[in-house]
Amino acid sequence: QVQLVESGGDLVQPGGSLRLSCAASASDFVLYSMDWYRQAPGKQRELVATINIVSNTYYADSVKGRFTISRDNARKMVYLEMNSLKPEDTAVYYCHTQRSTRGYWGQGTQVTVSS
């Protein structure tokens, strides 16, 4: 069983920064990739960033150069550092990991970028 709990969402002005955290309760945490997704109102959930077991990373084009994903295997934590935030980054951000055919999601954390 895998449980994921996100935190760190907030209201921030354009150009600002936030750091999202995801705490995982999986005993096999170090063996799997971790992802951040986001879903804006009226839009489909989209992949934002992925980090694999050797900390190779992938970013969506829309966040490349502004967001950084990282992981702390000892603490079973995943982070998303978000800089130069734009109004279009407003969304609920979800932590995700996949086990075989089953995906596990957190409850999400709201990020609102607005002046």
PDB file of C-alpha atoms in Angstrom:
ATOM      1  CA  GLN A   1       0.000   0.000   0.000  1.00  0.00           C
ATOM      2  CA  VAL A   2       1.293   3.431  -0.966  1.00  0.00           C
ATOM      3  CA  GLN A   3       0.111   6.680   0.560  1.00  0.00           C
ATOM      4  CA  LEU A   4       1.139  10.094  -0.732  1.00  0.00           C
ATOM      5  CA  VAL A   5       0.566  13.403   1.034  1.00  0.00           C
ATOM      6  CA  GLU A   6       1.291  16.712  -0.660  1.00  0.00           C
ATOM      7  CA  SER A   7       1.851  20.058   1.010  1.00  0.00           C
ATOM      8  CA  GLY A   8       3.176  23.524   0.255  1.00  0.00           C
ATOM      9  CA  GLY A   9       0.513  24.931  -2.050  1.00  0.00           C
ATOM     10  CA  ASP A  10      -0.374  28.585  -1.581  1.00  0.00           C
ATOM     11  CA  LEU A  11      -1.407  31.846  -3.219  1.00  0.00           C
ATOM     12  CA  VAL A  12       1.629  33.532  -4.768  1.00  0.00           C
ATOM     13  CA  GLN A  13       2.165  36.525  -7.010  1.00  0.00           C
ATOM     14  CA  PRO A  14       3.398  36.150 -10.589  1.00  0.00           C
ATOM     15  CA  GLY A  15       7.159  35.795 -10.614  1.00  0.00           C
ATOM     16  CA  GLY A  16       7.141  34.257  -7.160  1.00  0.00           C
ATOM     17  CA  SER A  17       8.340  30.883  -5.927  1.00  0.00           C
ATOM     18  CA  LEU A  18       6.924  27.903  -4.058  1.00  0.00           C
ATOM     19  CA  ARG A  19       8.227  24.560  -2.918  1.00  0.00           C
ATOM     20  CA  LEU A  20       5.839  21.617  -2.922  1.00  0.00           C
ATOM     21  CA  SER A  21       6.523  18.518  -0.853  1.00  0.00           C
ATOM     22  CA  CYS A  22       5.220  14.970  -1.133  1.00  0.00           C
ATOM     23  CA  ALA A  23       5.602  12.511   1.724  1.00  0.00           C
ATOM     24  CA  ALA A  24       5.404   8.836   0.747  1.00  0.00           C
ATOM     25  CA  SER A  25       4.632   5.911   3.005  1.00  0.00           C
ATOM     26  CA  ALA A  26       5.940   3.253   0.635  1.00  0.00           C
ATOM     27  CA  SER A  27       8.548   0.802   1.924  1.00  0.00           C
ATOM     28  CA  ASP A  28       9.827   0.382  -1.654  1.00  0.00           C
ATOM     29  CA  PHE A  29      10.085   4.125  -2.293  1.00  0.00           C
ATOM     30  CA  VAL A  30      13.655   3.995  -3.594  1.00  0.00           C
ATOM     31  CA  LEU A  31      12.752   1.476  -6.287  1.00  0.00           C
ATOM     32  CA  TYR A  32      10.267   3.606  -8.233  1.00  0.00           C
ATOM     33  CA  SER A  33       9.989   6.826 -10.155  1.00  0.00           C
ATOM     34  CA  MET A  34       7.958   9.683  -8.724  1.00  0.00           C
ATOM     35  CA  ASP A  35       5.914  12.244 -10.618  1.00  0.00           C
ATOM     36  CA  TRP A  36       4.223  15.579 -10.181  1.00  0.00           C
ATOM     37  CA  TYR A  37       1.033  16.215 -12.135  1.00  0.00           C
ATOM     38  CA  ARG A  38      -1.260  19.218 -12.162  1.00  0.00           C
ATOM     39  CA  GLN A  39      -4.853  19.880 -13.104  1.00  0.00           C
ATOM     40  CA  ALA A  40      -6.196  23.331 -13.848  1.00  0.00           C
ATOM     41  CA  PRO A  41      -9.939  24.064 -13.790  1.00  0.00           C
ATOM     42  CA  GLY A  42     -11.626  22.713 -16.900  1.00  0.00           C
ATOM     43  CA  LYS A  43      -8.451  21.025 -18.132  1.00  0.00           C
ATOM     44  CA  GLN A  44      -7.071  17.510 -18.147  1.00  0.00           C
ATOM     45  CA  ARG A  45      -4.494  16.425 -15.615  1.00  0.00           C
ATOM     46  CA  GLU A  46      -1.027  16.807 -17.098  1.00  0.00           C
ATOM     47  CA  LEU A  47       2.418  15.508 -16.228  1.00  0.00           C
ATOM     48  CA  VAL A  48       4.688  18.261 -14.933  1.00  0.00           C
ATOM     49  CA  ALA A  49       7.871  16.446 -13.916  1.00  0.00           C
ATOM     50  CA  THR A  50       9.283  12.976 -13.247  1.00  0.00           C
ATOM     51  CA  ILE A  51      12.296  11.765 -11.311  1.00  0.00           C
ATOM     52  CA  ASN A  52      13.500   8.175 -11.621  1.00  0.00           C
ATOM     53  CA  ILE A  53      15.400   5.966  -9.197  1.00  0.00           C
ATOM     54  CA  VAL A  54      18.791   7.397 -10.177  1.00  0.00           C
ATOM     55  CA  SER A  55      17.423  10.950 -10.120  1.00  0.00           C
ATOM     56  CA  ASN A  56      17.231  11.434 -13.856  1.00  0.00           C
ATOM     57  CA  THR A  57      14.515  13.987 -14.519  1.00  0.00           C
ATOM     58  CA  TYR A  58      11.934  14.899 -17.127  1.00  0.00           C
ATOM     59  CA  TYR A  59      10.009  18.168 -17.398  1.00  0.00           C
ATOM     60  CA  ALA A  60       7.072  19.337 -19.444  1.00  0.00           C
ATOM     61  CA  ASP A  61       8.100  22.036 -21.896  1.00  0.00           C
ATOM     62  CA  SER A  62       5.851  24.534 -20.137  1.00  0.00           C
ATOM     63  CA  VAL A  63       7.880  24.338 -16.894  1.00  0.00           C
ATOM     64  CA  LYS A  64      11.364  23.544 -18.170  1.00  0.00           C
ATOM     65  CA  GLY A  65      13.936  25.923 -16.724  1.00  0.00           C
ATOM     66  CA  ARG A  66      11.554  27.122 -14.005  1.00  0.00           C
ATOM     67  CA  PHE A  67      10.669  23.979 -12.008  1.00  0.00           C
ATOM     68  CA  THR A  68      13.001  21.479 -10.366  1.00  0.00           C
ATOM     69  CA  ILE A  69      11.997  18.043  -9.097  1.00  0.00           C
ATOM     70  CA  SER A  70      14.100  16.278  -6.484  1.00  0.00           C
ATOM     71  CA  ARG A  71      13.854  13.363  -4.084  1.00  0.00           C
ATOM     72  CA  ASP A  72      15.199  12.430  -0.668  1.00  0.00           C
ATOM     73  CA  ASN A  73      15.175   8.647  -0.440  1.00  0.00           C
ATOM     74  CA  ALA A  74      16.128   8.596   3.248  1.00  0.00           C
ATOM     75  CA  ARG A  75      13.084  10.707   4.122  1.00  0.00           C
ATOM     76  CA  LYS A  76      10.852   9.230   1.373  1.00  0.00           C
ATOM     77  CA  MET A  77      10.124  12.733   0.137  1.00  0.00           C
ATOM     78  CA  VAL A  78       9.712  14.277  -3.289  1.00  0.00           C
ATOM     79  CA  TYR A  79       9.896  18.007  -3.905  1.00  0.00           C
ATOM     80  CA  LEU A  80       8.914  20.394  -6.652  1.00  0.00           C
ATOM     81  CA  GLU A  81      10.705  23.732  -6.553  1.00  0.00           C
ATOM     82  CA  MET A  82       8.747  26.228  -8.641  1.00  0.00           C
ATOM     83  CA  ASN A  83      10.251  29.556  -9.673  1.00  0.00           C
ATOM     84  CA  SER A  84       9.127  32.392 -11.939  1.00  0.00           C
ATOM     85  CA  LEU A  85       5.541  31.307 -11.443  1.00  0.00           C
ATOM     86  CA  LYS A  86       2.957  32.385 -13.981  1.00  0.00           C
ATOM     87  CA  PRO A  87      -0.846  32.642 -13.733  1.00  0.00           C
ATOM     88  CA  GLU A  88      -1.066  29.645 -16.071  1.00  0.00           C
ATOM     89  CA  ASP A  89       0.684  27.547 -13.418  1.00  0.00           C
ATOM     90  CA  THR A  90      -2.458  27.823 -11.285  1.00  0.00           C
ATOM     91  CA  ALA A  91      -3.703  24.290 -10.635  1.00  0.00           C
ATOM     92  CA  VAL A  92      -4.054  21.522  -8.111  1.00  0.00           C
ATOM     93  CA  TYR A  93      -0.712  19.720  -7.980  1.00  0.00           C
ATOM     94  CA  TYR A  94      -0.641  15.967  -7.373  1.00  0.00           C
ATOM     95  CA  CYS A  95       2.107  13.574  -6.417  1.00  0.00           C
ATOM     96  CA  HIS A  96       1.982  10.217  -8.220  1.00  0.00           C
ATOM     97  CA  THR A  97       3.778   6.909  -8.400  1.00  0.00           C
ATOM     98  CA  GLN A  98       3.071   3.756 -10.398  1.00  0.00           C
ATOM     99  CA  ARG A  99       3.192   0.155  -9.249  1.00  0.00           C
ATOM    100  CA  SER A 100       2.664  -2.291 -12.128  1.00  0.00           C
ATOM    101  CA  THR A 101      -0.827  -1.462 -13.366  1.00  0.00           C
ATOM    102  CA  ARG A 102      -1.881   0.643 -10.399  1.00  0.00           C
ATOM    103  CA  GLY A 103      -1.259   4.329  -9.979  1.00  0.00           C
ATOM    104  CA  TYR A 104      -1.215   6.000  -6.576  1.00  0.00           C
ATOM    105  CA  TRP A 105      -2.169   9.645  -6.060  1.00  0.00           C
ATOM    106  CA  GLY A 106      -2.097  12.104  -3.239  1.00  0.00           C
ATOM    107  CA  GLN A 107      -5.003  14.365  -2.381  1.00  0.00           C
ATOM    108  CA  GLY A 108      -3.449  17.346  -4.148  1.00  0.00           C
ATOM    109  CA  THR A 109      -2.326  20.799  -3.080  1.00  0.00           C
ATOM    110  CA  GLN A 110      -3.653  24.042  -4.560  1.00  0.00           C
ATOM    111  CA  VAL A 111      -1.286  26.500  -6.196  1.00  0.00           C
ATOM    112  CA  THR A 112      -2.748  29.840  -7.214  1.00  0.00           C
ATOM    113  CA  VAL A 113      -0.660  32.406  -9.044  1.00  0.00           C
ATOM    114  CA  SER A 114      -2.371  35.764  -9.031  1.00  0.00           C
ATOM    115  CA  SER A 115      -1.736  39.409  -8.254  1.00  0.00           C
TER     116      SER A 115
END
